[in-house]
PDB file of C-alpha atoms in Angstrom:
ATOM      1  CA  MET R   1      62.215 -17.511 -22.391  1.00 95.00           C
ATOM      2  CA  ILE R   2      59.569 -15.103 -23.455  1.00 97.00           C
ATOM      3  CA  SER R   3      58.224 -15.188 -26.650  1.00 98.00           C
ATOM      4  CA  ILE R   4      56.851 -12.072 -28.264  1.00 98.00           C
ATOM      5  CA  ILE R   5      54.301 -12.170 -30.828  1.00 98.00           C
ATOM      6  CA  MET R   6      53.375  -9.726 -33.097  1.00 97.00           C
ATOM      7  CA  SER R   7      50.885 -10.101 -35.653  1.00 94.00           C
ATOM      8  CA  THR R   8      51.222  -7.782 -38.997  1.00 95.00           C
ATOM      9  CA  TYR R   9      48.712  -6.749 -41.883  1.00 93.00           C
ATOM     10  CA  LYS R  10      49.811  -4.546 -44.341  1.00 92.00           C
ATOM     11  CA  GLU R  11      52.715  -2.748 -42.372  1.00 88.00           C
ATOM     12  CA  GLU R  12      54.834  -1.649 -45.155  1.00 83.00           C
ATOM     13  CA  GLU R  13      54.427   2.058 -43.987  1.00 81.00           C
ATOM     14  CA  SER R  14      54.598   1.197 -40.400  1.00 80.00           C
ATOM     15  CA  LEU R  15      56.865   1.592 -37.631  1.00 88.00           C
ATOM     16  CA  LEU R  16      57.547  -2.281 -37.348  1.00 92.00           C
ATOM     17  CA  ARG R  17      61.473  -2.023 -37.823  1.00 92.00           C
ATOM     18  CA  GLN R  18      61.326   0.502 -35.050  1.00 94.00           C
ATOM     19  CA  SER R  19      59.055  -1.604 -32.649  1.00 95.00           C
ATOM     20  CA  ILE R  20      61.219  -4.542 -33.001  1.00 96.00           C
ATOM     21  CA  GLU R  21      64.333  -2.668 -32.624  1.00 96.00           C
ATOM     22  CA  SER R  22      63.041  -1.704 -29.363  1.00 97.00           C
ATOM     23  CA  ILE R  23      62.551  -5.408 -28.216  1.00 97.00           C
ATOM     24  CA  LEU R  24      66.180  -6.489 -29.554  1.00 97.00           C
ATOM     25  CA  ASN R  25      67.481  -3.661 -27.148  1.00 97.00           C
ATOM     26  CA  GLN R  26      66.268  -5.296 -24.150  1.00 97.00           C
ATOM     27  CA  THR R  27      68.636  -5.713 -21.324  1.00 96.00           C
ATOM     28  CA  TYR R  28      66.907  -9.052 -20.743  1.00 95.00           C
ATOM     29  CA  GLU R  29      67.822 -11.112 -23.397  1.00 94.00           C
ATOM     30  CA  ASP R  30      66.392 -14.169 -23.443  1.00 96.00           C
ATOM     31  CA  PHE R  31      63.136 -14.267 -25.672  1.00 98.00           C
ATOM     32  CA  GLU R  32      62.223 -14.809 -29.098  1.00 98.00           C
ATOM     33  CA  ILE R  33      60.204 -12.589 -31.759  1.00 98.00           C
ATOM     34  CA  LEU R  34      57.434 -14.232 -33.887  1.00 98.00           C
ATOM     35  CA  ILE R  35      56.168 -12.034 -36.496  1.00 97.00           C
ATOM     36  CA  ILE R  36      53.106 -13.485 -37.889  1.00 97.00           C
ATOM     37  CA  ASP R  37      51.965 -12.106 -41.090  1.00 96.00           C
ATOM     38  CA  ASP R  38      48.280 -12.105 -41.996  1.00 95.00           C
ATOM     39  CA  ALA R  39      48.515 -12.678 -45.799  1.00 94.00           C
ATOM     40  CA  SER R  40      49.760  -8.770 -46.190  1.00 93.00           C
ATOM     41  CA  ALA R  41      49.689  -7.880 -49.955  1.00 92.00           C
ATOM     42  CA  ASP R  42      52.576  -5.296 -49.521  1.00 93.00           C
ATOM     43  CA  ARG R  43      56.253  -5.228 -49.108  1.00 93.00           C
ATOM     44  CA  THR R  44      55.648  -6.273 -44.954  1.00 93.00           C
ATOM     45  CA  SER R  45      56.867 -10.078 -45.364  1.00 93.00           C
ATOM     46  CA  GLU R  46      59.947  -8.999 -47.254  1.00 94.00           C
ATOM     47  CA  ILE R  47      60.573  -6.251 -44.434  1.00 93.00           C
ATOM     48  CA  ALA R  48      59.770  -9.068 -41.716  1.00 94.00           C
ATOM     49  CA  LEU R  49      62.048 -11.410 -44.024  1.00 95.00           C
ATOM     50  CA  SER R  50      64.661  -8.784 -43.626  1.00 95.00           C
ATOM     51  CA  LEU R  51      64.525  -8.386 -39.811  1.00 95.00           C
ATOM     52  CA  GLU R  52      64.776 -12.235 -39.775  1.00 96.00           C
ATOM     53  CA  GLU R  53      68.242 -12.170 -41.514  1.00 97.00           C
ATOM     54  CA  GLU R  54      69.030  -9.593 -39.150  1.00 96.00           C
ATOM     55  CA  ASP R  55      68.573 -11.846 -35.586  1.00 97.00           C
ATOM     56  CA  GLU R  56      68.360 -15.270 -35.018  1.00 97.00           C
ATOM     57  CA  ARG R  57      65.737 -14.518 -32.375  1.00 98.00           C
ATOM     58  CA  ILE R  58      63.081 -13.211 -34.866  1.00 98.00           C
ATOM     59  CA  ARG R  59      61.190 -15.553 -36.853  1.00 98.00           C
ATOM     60  CA  PHE R  60      58.911 -14.662 -39.361  1.00 97.00           C
ATOM     61  CA  ILE R  61      56.022 -16.953 -40.225  1.00 97.00           C
ATOM     62  CA  GLY R  62      53.417 -15.753 -43.208  1.00 95.00           C
ATOM     63  CA  THR R  63      49.984 -16.818 -43.841  1.00 92.00           C
ATOM     64  CA  LEU R  64      48.633 -17.449 -47.234  1.00 89.00           C
ATOM     65  CA  LYS R  65      45.220 -16.702 -46.495  1.00 92.00           C
ATOM     66  CA  LYS R  66      43.396 -13.705 -44.110  1.00 94.00           C
ATOM     67  CA  GLY R  67      42.362 -14.996 -40.925  1.00 94.00           C
ATOM     68  CA  GLY R  68      42.484 -11.790 -38.487  1.00 94.00           C
ATOM     69  CA  VAL R  69      44.152 -10.830 -35.839  1.00 93.00           C
ATOM     70  CA  ALA R  70      42.702 -13.772 -33.546  1.00 95.00           C
ATOM     71  CA  SER R  71      44.048 -16.189 -35.946  1.00 96.00           C
ATOM     72  CA  ALA R  72      47.608 -14.755 -36.617  1.00 95.00           C
ATOM     73  CA  LYS R  73      48.321 -14.730 -32.698  1.00 96.00           C
ATOM     74  CA  ASN R  74      47.175 -17.956 -32.215  1.00 96.00           C
ATOM     75  CA  THR R  75      49.323 -19.038 -35.112  1.00 96.00           C
ATOM     76  CA  GLY R  76      52.009 -17.202 -32.594  1.00 97.00           C
ATOM     77  CA  ILE R  77      51.272 -19.314 -29.669  1.00 97.00           C
ATOM     78  CA  TYR R  78      51.341 -22.385 -31.190  1.00 97.00           C
ATOM     79  CA  GLN R  79      54.722 -21.420 -32.685  1.00 97.00           C
ATOM     80  CA  ALA R  80      56.068 -20.045 -29.389  1.00 98.00           C
ATOM     81  CA  SER R  81      58.732 -21.819 -27.644  1.00 97.00           C
ATOM     82  CA  GLY R  82      58.978 -19.629 -24.354  1.00 96.00           C
ATOM     83  CA  ASN R  83      57.393 -20.110 -20.828  1.00 95.00           C
ATOM     84  CA  TYR R  84      55.614 -16.811 -20.974  1.00 96.00           C
ATOM     85  CA  ILE R  85      53.805 -15.116 -23.959  1.00 97.00           C
ATOM     86  CA  MET R  86      53.849 -11.515 -24.755  1.00 97.00           C
ATOM     87  CA  PHE R  87      51.865  -9.863 -27.447  1.00 97.00           C
ATOM     88  CA  LEU R  88      52.982  -6.661 -29.011  1.00 96.00           C
ATOM     89  CA  ASN R  89      51.526  -4.203 -31.872  1.00 92.00           C
ATOM     90  CA  SER R  90      53.483  -3.725 -34.748  1.00 90.00           C
ATOM     91  CA  ASP R  91      53.332   0.066 -33.590  1.00 90.00           C
ATOM     92  CA  ASP R  92      54.304  -0.302 -30.066  1.00 94.00           C
ATOM     93  CA  GLU R  93      57.711   0.209 -28.418  1.00 95.00           C
ATOM     94  CA  LEU R  94      59.309  -0.986 -25.006  1.00 96.00           C
ATOM     95  CA  GLU R  95      61.428   0.702 -22.768  1.00 96.00           C
ATOM     96  CA  PRO R  96      64.707  -1.220 -22.356  1.00 96.00           C
ATOM     97  CA  ASN R  97      64.278  -2.664 -19.061  1.00 96.00           C
ATOM     98  CA  ALA R  98      60.674  -3.506 -19.608  1.00 96.00           C
ATOM     99  CA  LEU R  99      61.455  -7.454 -19.981  1.00 96.00           C
ATOM    100  CA  LYS R 100      63.437  -7.382 -17.500  1.00 95.00           C
ATOM    101  CA  ARG R 101      60.396  -5.577 -15.064  1.00 94.00           C
ATOM    102  CA  MET R 102      58.166  -8.128 -16.235  1.00 91.00           C
ATOM    103  CA  THR R 103      60.364 -11.064 -15.130  1.00 89.00           C
ATOM    104  CA  TYR R 104      61.476 -10.242 -11.825  1.00 80.00           C
ATOM    105  CA  VAL R 105      60.267 -12.410  -9.202  1.00 56.00           C
TER     106      VAL R 105
END
């Protein structure tokens, strides 16, 4: 399994949903997505929670105090269940075969 960690902060106006959809459309399906919100004061948490409700592979973890990107990524690493970890920014998109290519042995 691949754990895809995405740290977010004030992503209400970003391409967060589009980025998550590019992950959900992968041909390789053994993954989890951890959205770690770094105490955003906008609707980022609300958007991430709605994404979590749409697919069981998505987990939202919100923090109450801003700790920065490194802290959010470390939280994701600690919560990850996968054998492999990948970091993705909230405005990144993956090609449909990206995870399959990365796991090819």
